Short mmCIF file of C-alpha atoms in Angstrom, two decimals:
data_model
loop_
_atom_site.label_atom_id
_atom_site.label_comp_id
_atom_site.label_asym_id
_atom_site.label_seq_id
_atom_site.Cartn_x
_atom_site.Cartn_y
_atom_site.Cartn_z
CA UNK A 1 83.12 78.60 88.35
CA UNK A 2 87.16 79.32 88.28
CA UNK A 3 88.25 82.14 86.49
CA UNK A 4 91.72 81.47 85.48
CA UNK A 5 92.43 84.73 84.48
CA UNK A 6 91.16 86.41 87.81
CA UNK A 7 93.52 83.54 89.45
CA UNK A 8 96.29 84.50 87.36
CA UNK A 9 96.31 88.23 88.76
CA UNK A 10 95.88 86.86 92.29
CA UNK A 11 99.08 85.46 92.04
CA UNK A 12 100.78 87.92 90.21
CA UNK A 13 99.59 90.38 92.70
CA UNK A 14 100.54 88.16 95.50
CA UNK A 15 104.45 87.40 94.25
CA UNK A 16 105.31 91.14 93.41
CA UNK A 17 103.95 92.34 96.83
CA UNK A 18 106.04 89.14 98.39
CA UNK A 19 108.99 89.41 96.13
CA UNK A 20 110.60 86.36 96.47
CA UNK A 21 114.02 87.30 95.06
CA UNK A 22 114.19 90.44 97.13
CA UNK A 23 113.47 88.64 100.08
CA UNK A 24 116.02 86.05 100.11
CA UNK A 25 119.30 88.17 100.67
CA UNK A 26 117.50 89.59 103.33
CA UNK A 27 116.82 86.04 104.78
CA UNK A 28 120.65 85.34 104.95
CA UNK A 29 121.26 88.56 106.91
CA UNK A 30 118.81 87.96 109.44
CA UNK A 31 119.72 84.43 110.13
CA UNK A 32 123.43 85.10 110.27
CA UNK A 33 125.33 82.50 112.92
CA UNK A 34 122.68 79.80 111.95
CA UNK A 35 123.34 76.07 110.42
CA UNK A 36 121.80 74.80 107.66
CA UNK A 37 118.48 73.25 109.62
CA UNK A 38 117.89 76.53 111.59
CA UNK A 39 117.97 78.42 108.50
CA UNK A 40 115.45 75.30 107.46
CA UNK A 41 113.07 75.87 110.55
CA UNK A 42 113.51 79.47 110.19
CA UNK A 43 112.07 79.77 106.26
CA UNK A 44 109.40 76.97 107.59
CA UNK A 45 108.23 78.73 110.64
CA UNK A 46 107.80 81.80 109.27
CA UNK A 47 106.33 80.71 105.80
CA UNK A 48 103.55 78.76 107.74
CA UNK A 49 102.84 81.41 109.93
CA UNK A 50 102.86 84.36 107.43
CA UNK A 51 100.39 81.66 105.36
CA UNK A 52 98.22 81.70 108.05
CA UNK A 53 98.09 85.36 108.67
CA UNK A 54 97.50 86.20 105.02
CA UNK A 55 94.78 83.69 105.12
CA UNK A 56 93.05 85.06 107.85
CA UNK A 57 93.30 88.66 105.91
CA UNK A 58 92.01 86.79 103.07
CA UNK A 59 88.80 85.84 104.73
CA UNK A 60 88.44 88.01 107.49
CA UNK A 61 90.19 90.91 106.62
CA UNK A 62 87.98 93.92 106.76
CA UNK A 63 85.91 92.74 109.73
CA UNK A 64 89.70 92.22 111.99
CA UNK A 65 90.67 95.71 111.04
CA UNK A 66 87.07 96.86 111.69
CA UNK A 67 86.79 95.34 115.02
CA UNK A 68 89.95 96.26 116.32
CA UNK A 69 89.31 100.07 114.85
CA UNK A 70 93.02 99.98 112.86
CA UNK A 71 93.67 101.11 109.52
CA UNK A 72 96.15 99.95 106.85
CA UNK A 73 97.44 103.34 107.21
CA UNK A 74 98.16 102.98 110.93
CA UNK A 75 98.98 99.08 110.63
CA UNK A 76 102.06 100.85 107.42
CA UNK A 77 103.27 103.06 109.74
CA UNK A 78 103.81 100.33 112.97
CA UNK A 79 105.00 97.94 110.45
CA UNK A 80 107.72 100.69 108.90
CA UNK A 81 109.23 101.54 113.35
CA UNK A 82 109.25 98.30 113.53
CA UNK A 83 111.11 97.46 110.58
CA UNK A 84 112.99 100.69 111.09
CA UNK A 85 114.79 99.06 114.48
CA UNK A 86 115.50 95.96 112.80
CA UNK A 87 117.35 98.00 109.98
CA UNK A 88 119.07 99.97 112.40
CA UNK A 89 120.45 96.65 114.36
CA UNK A 90 122.03 95.30 111.04
CA UNK A 91 123.35 98.27 110.37
CA UNK A 92 125.22 98.71 113.53
CA UNK A 93 125.54 94.52 114.09
CA UNK A 94 123.46 95.58 117.35
CA UNK A 95 122.11 92.03 116.80
CA UNK A 96 125.15 89.86 116.41
CA UNK A 97 126.48 91.68 119.97
CA UNK A 98 123.29 90.72 121.44
CA UNK A 99 123.05 87.00 120.10
CA UNK A 100 126.79 86.37 121.00
CA UNK A 101 125.26 87.51 124.81
CA UNK A 102 122.74 84.98 124.70
CA UNK A 103 123.11 81.54 125.90
CA UNK A 104 123.65 78.81 123.44
CA UNK A 105 119.45 77.41 124.14
CA UNK A 106 118.18 80.81 123.26
CA UNK A 107 120.00 80.61 120.03
CA UNK A 108 119.09 77.75 119.33
CA UNK A 109 115.23 77.59 120.41
CA UNK A 110 114.00 80.41 121.64
CA UNK A 111 115.71 82.80 119.24
CA UNK A 112 115.19 80.96 115.80
CA UNK A 113 111.19 80.84 116.84
CA UNK A 114 111.47 84.59 117.68
CA UNK A 115 112.68 85.97 114.19
CA UNK A 116 110.59 83.15 112.35
CA UNK A 117 107.57 85.33 113.32
CA UNK A 118 109.16 88.80 113.84
CA UNK A 119 110.60 89.81 111.20
CA UNK A 120 110.22 87.51 109.16
CA UNK A 121 106.84 86.42 108.78
CA UNK A 122 105.96 89.53 110.39
CA UNK A 123 106.40 92.71 108.75
CA UNK A 124 108.85 90.92 106.12
CA UNK A 125 106.47 88.29 104.52
CA UNK A 126 103.13 88.76 105.45
CA UNK A 127 103.88 93.33 105.66
CA UNK A 128 101.01 95.99 104.94
CA UNK A 129 102.17 95.22 101.27
CA UNK A 130 101.25 91.74 101.21
CA UNK A 131 98.54 92.23 103.61
CA UNK A 132 97.05 95.28 101.48
CA UNK A 133 96.76 93.37 98.98
CA UNK A 134 95.21 90.18 100.52
CA UNK A 135 92.01 92.15 101.95
CA UNK A 136 91.67 94.00 98.25
CA UNK A 137 91.90 90.44 97.08
CA UNK A 138 88.83 88.94 99.13
CA UNK A 139 87.01 91.46 97.23
CA UNK A 140 87.19 89.93 94.27
CA UNK A 141 86.51 86.39 95.55
CA UNK A 142 83.27 86.92 97.33
CA UNK A 143 81.57 83.41 97.61
CA UNK A 144 82.77 80.43 99.34
CA UNK A 145 84.05 78.42 96.95
CA UNK A 146 86.10 81.45 95.23
CA UNK A 147 87.57 82.33 98.86
CA UNK A 148 89.10 78.71 98.46
CA UNK A 149 90.29 79.70 95.90
CA UNK A 150 92.37 82.46 97.00
CA UNK A 151 93.65 80.63 100.01
CA UNK A 152 94.91 78.20 97.47
CA UNK A 153 96.49 81.00 95.37
CA UNK A 154 98.16 82.16 99.17
CA UNK A 155 99.62 78.78 99.14
CA UNK A 156 101.28 78.60 95.70
CA UNK A 157 103.04 81.89 96.75
CA UNK A 158 103.85 80.89 99.99
CA UNK A 159 105.85 77.73 98.58
CA UNK A 160 107.27 79.49 95.88
CA UNK A 161 108.97 82.17 98.63
CA UNK A 162 109.57 78.74 100.96
CA UNK A 163 111.93 77.77 98.22
CA UNK A 164 113.38 81.24 97.72
CA UNK A 165 114.41 80.73 100.84
CA UNK A 166 116.11 77.62 100.95
CA UNK A 167 118.01 78.37 98.04
CA UNK A 168 118.96 81.35 99.87
CA UNK A 169 120.30 79.36 102.74
CA UNK A 170 122.68 77.74 99.94
CA UNK A 171 124.04 80.96 98.83
CA UNK A 172 125.49 81.74 101.97
CA UNK A 173 128.18 79.50 101.83
CA UNK A 174 129.59 81.28 99.05
CA UNK A 175 129.54 84.50 101.05
CA UNK A 176 132.01 84.39 103.59
CA UNK A 177 132.60 86.41 106.85
CA UNK A 178 133.28 89.63 104.63
CA UNK A 179 130.55 88.82 101.87
CA UNK A 180 127.84 88.33 104.59
CA UNK A 181 128.93 91.22 106.14
CA UNK A 182 129.04 93.71 103.41
CA UNK A 183 125.68 92.52 102.52
CA UNK A 184 124.05 92.89 106.05
CA UNK A 185 124.90 96.38 106.48
CA UNK A 186 124.23 97.24 102.82
CA UNK A 187 120.38 95.46 103.17
CA UNK A 188 120.08 97.04 106.32
CA UNK A 189 120.72 100.56 104.56
CA UNK A 190 117.76 99.44 102.30
CA UNK A 191 115.60 98.27 104.99
CA UNK A 192 115.42 101.19 106.80
CA UNK A 193 114.54 103.19 103.31
CA UNK A 194 111.90 100.50 102.81
CA UNK A 195 110.70 101.01 106.62
CA UNK A 196 110.52 104.80 105.86
CA UNK A 197 108.41 104.34 103.13
CA UNK A 198 106.44 102.30 104.70
CA UNK A 199 106.25 104.95 107.36
CA UNK A 200 105.55 107.98 104.51
CA UNK A 201 102.63 105.21 102.96
CA UNK A 202 101.25 105.24 106.32
CA UNK A 203 101.05 108.65 107.11
CA UNK A 204 99.56 109.64 103.83
CA UNK A 205 96.65 106.71 103.78
CA UNK A 206 95.88 107.67 107.45
CA UNK A 207 95.73 111.31 106.91
CA UNK A 208 94.60 111.80 103.68
CA UNK A 209 97.22 113.61 101.66
#
């Protein structure tokens, strides 16, 4: 039996946690220097990878973390530290300097694949918050049929997020070099604050503060 209210609640929870409007401008900053097709590839790969990550945690979340001996608190701390490093590079343009030193093949292939996995898919999309929400939602969908419904909700959420990233790529044309530089530094500061919050939440959860 399909519980519409439960599905709507799950979809709302995931969308609020994923925050597609907030992630779109961050996606622009992470993909500076890539053309439209390359951005589309990054958005596609990142969304698909994030879907499979969240789907895995929806189905086996408790078992995966328990098997590895990893708590949500520890995952938040690790994700926050990784995200802070990305923010540091955005603020001081280290990512751009490193990209300019790499070959064209690395930029168009390895670089695209790498940023689609990290930091886009993990931890920006399928981050500690989204994984935590997915694991918690999984407890509300105990049967096999209900878990399939949860997977459908995750798929819809990822589709909406993907559309937000595609729209963000078009907005990039209106920013220009100066606009992108300002946006990159501003979002770097925001990302740094978000990363610190991840670490703080992780410490509280890990030590029961």
